[in-house]
């Protein structure tokens, strides 16, 4: 509080003095005072209007926020000098007053540029989530800033981190090619699959453009996308690989403006309206969650039209989330709720009196291009979306009972939402929402989907949840898939990945051990158990499990590769030699045989032989990232820095989520004197694996070399 007062106080006092001072200076001859005062009031009003417009729409977009502030500050200082020059002060007093002002102007001229990477990092929100293994600033600045622009509405940035792009508005990530993809796609697909014949569509908020691209896959005649920030439009072009240049589609019409104003002023009727604003704690966004906004949206819907409204379960209080749902239900009493992953709540309602026809979703699933687009986020069948249904009108009424309805005249959300910004309530909100639905009373399509879901469908749902960073739900679905079919080819490995992400390793070990005892020949379960034990540091047990998997007939290449990987991680040349020999014997010419032979030769410092074996592994499978990484390590040991760098970068293109490759490339850059680049690579490695000792040490060495530590 005191810090904010110290920052804002002097400016507030100075601005408060300025206008009364001007009025005082205008005094004098009574016959001229009234005219002077009128001129001052008129000039003050004119400058307030012109200054606001010029600053927001010209100065900030052209010069950026920092230089706009410097220009405004310089103008204030210059105006004070003019007042002193033409005032009644003595020459000595003018000089004494002018010297500090001139010194301040000189100081402003030599101000360093702001740290854009830190400004774009959303420190106010993400500092508490930064990796604890390194300092907060390094963690927040990890990755590469590829776009940064100040605008009238917001500061927009795009960062590339561990292979994923994220678009941030005032530091808050609003879209990404990682965990947000499920929601970005289903925001379009869900309401459009529930509408039998969508023609005209309106999307409030462009973001990365992925939602627009998904909407255009449906048989729509036009899509109006309303975006208030020109900088977001520019930034969305960087997501062309994922939005497929959606804005260039002739059916897409970009409207630069406020989404709420557009719905209130347009006469256009839409079959589907999709509202995907930012979080209500952002300034001005709460107005897109009020009853008046929803009424405006309903008025713009054609008969039978559908509205899909986004909300979130994280960083929001139970009271505020219930209030958002209550406000939606006050306008769309036949609404439904859908939980995408664990963080995004979609509220879907229509102008009709009846409930939405959920069977349309299954019937229309195979629209050309739609199913393929959903497969990209592992939504392979209608069960993926139907299982995200958590409530209809009855559940909404129970959940929202007694909650405040947000209105323009009583927009409590604008003030209450920021208070929950640092609250860890997401799990509680999700648990409450999931408990609403009783499958015995659920709509027939939803109940039937759950009743008929087999191991493959549960595994697909788990994969979808894992991609959406809903780790706890993904773990539960993988466990359910394994319970339905212990011989499922991918569920055991999925349990390992989800358990590690959800910190459920102990529970996963117990479940896999139980499955091993019940199904002794399910070698994939043995392999998964070995991986999980190795991940938790139980190397002896991990080796024993891998050997048991290898003993099952017929022997599986995955079992031998798991055993070899443990020996490689331990740096055990004798164990690795024997396992590599077994791979060459049972699976000659396989990538695993060549790869682990190369790893064995590398441990024995046979660099020429290791390089040959690594090339053979790459020849069998050019997309095998570990072989590319190993080839880079071998070439680095041979002093071939350029070839090593190319191999490491190829490995990262194939697998941008491997912390070991980032660490290896960071060590290479550090040895070449590229301290800034190496520090960034070590920071990316630690964002993936905060416990990596080699990455921690490399970062410390890079910071020492750069003189920042």
Coordinates of N, CA and C in Angstrom, one line a residue, residues 505-631:
X505 N 2.4 -41.0 -8.1 CA 3.3 -42.1 -8.4 C 3.0 -43.3 -7.4
X506 N 2.8 -43.0 -6.2 CA 2.6 -44.1 -5.2 C 1.4 -44.9 -5.5
X507 N 0.3 -44.2 -5.8 CA -1.0 -44.9 -6.2 C -0.8 -45.7 -7.5
X508 N -0.1 -45.1 -8.4 CA 0.1 -45.8 -9.7 C 0.9 -47.0 -9.5
X509 N 2.0 -47.0 -8.7 CA 2.8 -48.2 -8.5 C 1.9 -49.3 -7.9
X510 N 1.1 -49.0 -6.9 CA 0.2 -50.0 -6.3 C -0.8 -50.6 -7.4
X511 N -1.3 -49.7 -8.2 CA -2.3 -50.2 -9.2 C -1.6 -51.1 -10.3
X512 N -0.4 -50.7 -10.7 CA 0.3 -51.5 -11.7 C 0.8 -52.8 -11.1
X513 N 1.2 -52.8 -9.9 CA 1.6 -54.0 -9.2 C 0.4 -55.0 -9.1
X514 N -0.7 -54.4 -8.8 CA -2.0 -55.3 -8.7 C -2.3 -55.9 -10.1
X515 N -2.1 -55.0 -11.1 CA -2.4 -55.5 -12.5 C -1.4 -56.6 -12.9
X516 N -0.1 -56.5 -12.5 CA 0.9 -57.5 -12.8 C 0.5 -58.8 -12.2
X517 N 0.1 -58.8 -10.9 CA -0.3 -60.0 -10.2 C -1.5 -60.7 -10.8
X518 N -2.4 -59.8 -11.3 CA -3.6 -60.4 -11.9 C -3.4 -60.9 -13.4
X519 N -2.5 -60.2 -14.1 CA -2.3 -60.6 -15.5 C -0.8 -60.7 -15.7
X520 N -0.2 -61.8 -15.4 CA 1.2 -62.0 -15.4 C 1.8 -61.9 -16.7
X521 N 1.1 -62.1 -17.8 CA 1.7 -62.0 -19.1 C 1.4 -60.6 -19.8
X522 N 0.9 -59.7 -19.1 CA 0.7 -58.4 -19.6 C 2.0 -57.6 -19.6
X523 N 2.9 -57.9 -20.5 CA 4.3 -57.4 -20.4 C 4.3 -55.8 -20.5
X524 N 3.3 -55.2 -21.1 CA 3.3 -53.7 -21.2 C 3.1 -53.1 -19.8
X525 N 2.4 -53.9 -18.9 CA 2.2 -53.4 -17.5 C 3.5 -53.5 -16.8
X526 N 4.3 -54.6 -17.0 CA 5.6 -54.8 -16.4 C 6.5 -53.6 -16.8
X527 N 6.5 -53.3 -18.1 CA 7.4 -52.2 -18.7 C 7.0 -50.9 -18.0
X528 N 5.7 -50.6 -18.0 CA 5.2 -49.4 -17.4 C 5.6 -49.3 -15.9
X529 N 5.5 -50.4 -15.2 CA 5.9 -50.4 -13.8 C 7.4 -50.1 -13.6
X530 N 8.2 -50.7 -14.5 CA 9.6 -50.4 -14.5 C 9.9 -48.9 -14.8
X531 N 9.2 -48.3 -15.7 CA 9.4 -46.9 -16.0 C 9.1 -46.1 -14.8
X532 N 8.0 -46.4 -14.2 CA 7.5 -45.6 -13.0 C 8.5 -45.7 -11.9
X533 N 8.9 -46.9 -11.6 CA 9.9 -47.1 -10.5 C 11.2 -46.4 -10.8
X534 N 11.6 -46.4 -12.1 CA 12.9 -45.7 -12.5 C 12.6 -44.2 -12.3
X535 N 11.5 -43.7 -12.6 CA 11.2 -42.3 -12.4 C 11.2 -41.8 -11.0
X536 N 10.9 -42.8 -10.1 CA 10.8 -42.4 -8.7 C 12.1 -42.8 -8.0
X537 N 13.1 -43.2 -8.7 CA 14.4 -43.5 -8.2 C 14.7 -44.9 -7.6
X538 N 13.7 -45.8 -7.8 CA 13.9 -47.2 -7.4 C 14.5 -48.0 -8.5
X539 N 15.8 -47.8 -8.7 CA 16.4 -48.3 -9.9 C 16.5 -49.9 -9.8
X540 N 16.9 -50.4 -8.7 CA 17.0 -51.8 -8.6 C 15.7 -52.6 -8.9
X541 N 14.6 -52.1 -8.3 CA 13.3 -52.7 -8.6 C 12.9 -52.5 -10.1
X542 N 13.3 -51.3 -10.6 CA 13.0 -51.0 -12.0 C 13.7 -52.0 -12.9
X543 N 15.0 -52.3 -12.6 CA 15.7 -53.3 -13.4 C 15.1 -54.6 -13.3
X544 N 14.7 -55.0 -12.1 CA 14.1 -56.3 -11.9 C 12.8 -56.5 -12.7
X545 N 12.0 -55.4 -12.7 CA 10.7 -55.4 -13.4 C 11.0 -55.5 -14.9
X546 N 12.0 -54.8 -15.4 CA 12.3 -54.8 -16.8 C 12.8 -56.2 -17.2
X547 N 13.6 -56.8 -16.4 CA 14.1 -58.2 -16.7 C 12.9 -59.2 -16.7
X548 N 12.0 -59.0 -15.8 CA 10.8 -59.9 -15.8 C 10.0 -59.7 -17.0
X549 N 9.9 -58.5 -17.5 CA 9.2 -58.3 -18.8 C 9.9 -58.9 -19.9
X550 N 11.2 -58.9 -19.9 CA 12.0 -59.5 -20.9 C 11.9 -61.0 -20.9
X551 N 11.6 -61.6 -19.8 CA 11.5 -63.1 -19.6 C 10.2 -63.6 -20.2
X552 N 9.2 -62.7 -20.5 CA 7.9 -63.2 -21.0 C 8.1 -63.5 -22.5
X553 N 7.6 -64.7 -22.9 CA 7.6 -65.1 -24.3 C 6.4 -64.7 -25.0
X554 N 6.5 -64.3 -26.3 CA 7.7 -63.9 -26.9 C 8.3 -62.6 -26.4
X555 N 9.6 -62.5 -26.5 CA 10.2 -61.3 -25.9 C 9.8 -60.1 -26.7
X556 N 9.6 -59.0 -26.0 CA 9.2 -57.7 -26.7 C 10.3 -56.7 -26.8
X557 N 10.4 -56.0 -27.9 CA 11.5 -55.1 -28.1 C 11.4 -53.9 -27.1
X558 N 10.1 -53.6 -26.7 CA 10.0 -52.5 -25.7 C 10.5 -52.9 -24.3
X559 N 10.4 -54.2 -24.0 CA 11.0 -54.6 -22.7 C 12.5 -54.5 -22.7
X560 N 13.2 -54.9 -23.8 CA 14.6 -54.8 -23.9 C 15.0 -53.3 -23.9
X561 N 14.3 -52.5 -24.6 CA 14.7 -51.1 -24.7 C 14.5 -50.4 -23.3
X562 N 13.5 -50.8 -22.6 CA 13.3 -50.2 -21.2 C 14.5 -50.6 -20.3
X563 N 14.9 -51.9 -20.4 CA 16.1 -52.3 -19.6 C 17.4 -51.6 -20.0
X564 N 17.5 -51.4 -21.3 CA 18.7 -50.7 -21.9 C 18.7 -49.2 -21.4
X565 N 17.5 -48.6 -21.4 CA 17.4 -47.2 -21.1 C 17.8 -47.0 -19.6
X566 N 17.5 -47.9 -18.7 CA 17.9 -47.8 -17.3 C 19.4 -47.9 -17.2
X567 N 20.0 -48.9 -17.9 CA 21.4 -49.0 -17.8 C 22.1 -47.7 -18.4
X568 N 21.6 -47.2 -19.4 CA 22.1 -46.0 -20.1 C 22.0 -44.8 -19.1
X569 N 20.9 -44.6 -18.4 CA 20.7 -43.6 -17.5 C 21.7 -43.7 -16.3
X570 N 21.9 -44.9 -15.9 CA 22.8 -45.2 -14.8 C 24.3 -45.1 -15.2
X571 N 24.6 -45.1 -16.5 CA 25.9 -45.1 -16.9 C 26.6 -46.4 -16.7
X572 N 25.9 -47.5 -16.8 CA 26.4 -48.8 -16.5 C 26.8 -49.5 -17.8
X573 N 28.0 -49.5 -18.2 CA 28.4 -50.0 -19.5 C 28.2 -51.5 -19.6
X574 N 28.5 -52.3 -18.5 CA 28.4 -53.7 -18.6 C 27.0 -54.1 -18.9
X575 N 26.0 -53.6 -18.1 CA 24.6 -53.9 -18.3 C 24.1 -53.5 -19.6
X576 N 24.5 -52.3 -20.1 CA 24.1 -51.8 -21.4 C 24.7 -52.6 -22.5
X577 N 25.9 -53.1 -22.3 CA 26.5 -53.9 -23.4 C 25.7 -55.2 -23.6
X578 N 25.3 -55.9 -22.5 CA 24.6 -57.1 -22.6 C 23.2 -56.9 -23.2
X579 N 22.6 -55.8 -22.8 CA 21.2 -55.5 -23.3 C 21.3 -55.1 -24.8
X580 N 22.2 -54.3 -25.2 CA 22.4 -53.9 -26.6 C 22.7 -55.2 -27.4
X581 N 23.5 -56.1 -26.9 CA 23.8 -57.3 -27.6 C 22.5 -58.1 -27.8
X582 N 21.6 -58.2 -26.8 CA 20.4 -58.9 -26.9 C 19.5 -58.2 -28.0
X583 N 19.5 -56.9 -28.0 CA 18.7 -56.2 -29.0 C 19.1 -56.6 -30.4
X584 N 20.5 -56.6 -30.6 CA 21.0 -56.9 -31.9 C 20.7 -58.4 -32.3
X585 N 20.6 -59.2 -31.3 CA 20.3 -60.6 -31.6 C 18.9 -60.9 -31.9
X586 N 18.0 -60.3 -31.1 CA 16.5 -60.6 -31.3 C 15.9 -59.7 -32.3
X587 N 16.4 -58.4 -32.4 CA 15.8 -57.5 -33.3 C 16.8 -56.8 -34.1
X588 N 17.5 -57.5 -34.9 CA 18.6 -56.9 -35.8 C 18.0 -55.9 -36.7
X589 N 18.8 -54.8 -36.9 CA 18.3 -53.8 -37.8 C 17.3 -52.8 -37.3
X590 N 16.9 -53.0 -36.0 CA 15.9 -52.1 -35.4 C 16.6 -50.8 -35.0
X591 N 15.8 -49.8 -34.8 CA 16.4 -48.5 -34.4 C 16.9 -48.7 -32.9
X592 N 16.2 -49.5 -32.1 CA 16.6 -49.7 -30.7 C 18.0 -50.4 -30.7
X593 N 18.2 -51.4 -31.5 CA 19.4 -52.1 -31.5 C 20.6 -51.1 -31.9
X594 N 20.4 -50.3 -32.9 CA 21.4 -49.4 -33.3 C 21.6 -48.3 -32.2
X595 N 20.5 -47.8 -31.7 CA 20.6 -46.7 -30.8 C 21.3 -47.1 -29.5
X596 N 20.9 -48.2 -28.9 CA 21.6 -48.6 -27.6 C 23.0 -49.1 -27.9
X597 N 23.3 -49.6 -29.1 CA 24.7 -49.9 -29.4 C 25.5 -48.7 -29.4
X598 N 24.9 -47.6 -30.0 CA 25.6 -46.3 -30.0 C 25.8 -45.8 -28.6
X599 N 24.8 -45.9 -27.8 CA 24.9 -45.5 -26.4 C 26.0 -46.2 -25.7
X600 N 26.1 -47.6 -25.9 CA 27.1 -48.4 -25.3 C 28.5 -48.0 -25.7
X601 N 28.7 -47.8 -27.0 CA 30.0 -47.3 -27.6 C 30.4 -46.0 -27.1
X602 N 29.4 -45.1 -26.9 CA 29.6 -43.7 -26.4 C 30.2 -43.8 -24.9
X603 N 29.6 -44.7 -24.1 CA 30.1 -44.9 -22.8 C 31.5 -45.4 -22.7
X604 N 31.9 -46.2 -23.8 CA 33.2 -46.8 -23.8 C 34.1 -45.8 -24.6
X605 N 33.7 -44.6 -24.9 CA 34.4 -43.5 -25.6 C 34.9 -44.0 -27.0
X606 N 34.1 -45.0 -27.6 CA 34.4 -45.3 -29.0 C 33.5 -44.4 -29.9
X607 N 34.1 -43.2 -30.1 CA 33.3 -42.1 -30.7 C 33.0 -42.5 -32.2
X608 N 34.0 -43.0 -32.9 CA 33.7 -43.3 -34.3 C 32.7 -44.4 -34.4
X609 N 32.8 -45.5 -33.6 CA 31.7 -46.5 -33.7 C 30.4 -46.0 -33.3
X610 N 30.3 -45.2 -32.2 CA 29.1 -44.6 -31.7 C 28.4 -43.7 -32.8
X611 N 29.3 -42.9 -33.5 CA 28.7 -42.1 -34.5 C 28.1 -42.9 -35.7
X612 N 28.7 -44.0 -36.0 CA 28.2 -44.8 -37.1 C 26.9 -45.5 -36.7
X613 N 26.9 -46.0 -35.5 CA 25.6 -46.7 -35.0 C 24.5 -45.7 -34.8
X614 N 24.8 -44.4 -34.4 CA 23.8 -43.4 -34.3 C 23.2 -43.1 -35.7
X615 N 24.1 -43.0 -36.7 CA 23.6 -42.7 -38.0 C 22.7 -43.8 -38.5
X616 N 23.0 -45.1 -38.2 CA 22.2 -46.2 -38.6 C 20.9 -46.1 -37.9
X617 N 20.8 -45.7 -36.7 CA 19.5 -45.6 -36.0 C 18.7 -44.5 -36.6
X618 N 19.3 -43.4 -37.0 CA 18.6 -42.3 -37.7 C 18.1 -42.8 -39.1
X619 N 19.0 -43.6 -39.7 CA 18.6 -44.1 -41.0 C 17.3 -45.0 -41.0
X620 N 17.2 -45.8 -39.9 CA 16.0 -46.6 -39.7 C 14.8 -45.7 -39.4
X621 N 15.0 -44.7 -38.6 CA 13.9 -43.8 -38.2 C 14.4 -42.4 -38.0
X622 N 14.3 -41.6 -39.1 CA 14.8 -40.2 -39.0 C 14.1 -39.3 -38.0
X623 N 12.9 -39.8 -37.6 CA 12.1 -39.0 -36.6 C 12.3 -39.4 -35.2
X624 N 13.3 -40.3 -35.0 CA 13.6 -40.8 -33.6 C 14.5 -39.7 -32.9
X625 N 13.8 -38.9 -32.1 CA 14.5 -37.8 -31.5 C 15.7 -38.2 -30.6
X626 N 15.6 -39.2 -29.8 CA 16.8 -39.6 -28.9 C 18.0 -39.9 -29.7
X627 N 17.8 -40.5 -30.9 CA 19.0 -40.8 -31.8 C 19.7 -39.5 -32.2
X628 N 18.9 -38.5 -32.6 CA 19.4 -37.2 -33.0 C 20.1 -36.6 -31.9
X629 N 19.6 -36.7 -30.7 CA 20.2 -36.1 -29.5 C 21.5 -36.8 -29.2
X630 N 21.5 -38.1 -29.3 CA 22.8 -38.8 -29.0 C 23.8 -38.5 -30.1
X631 N 23.4 -38.4 -31.3 CA 24.3 -38.0 -32.4 C 25.0 -36.6 -32.1

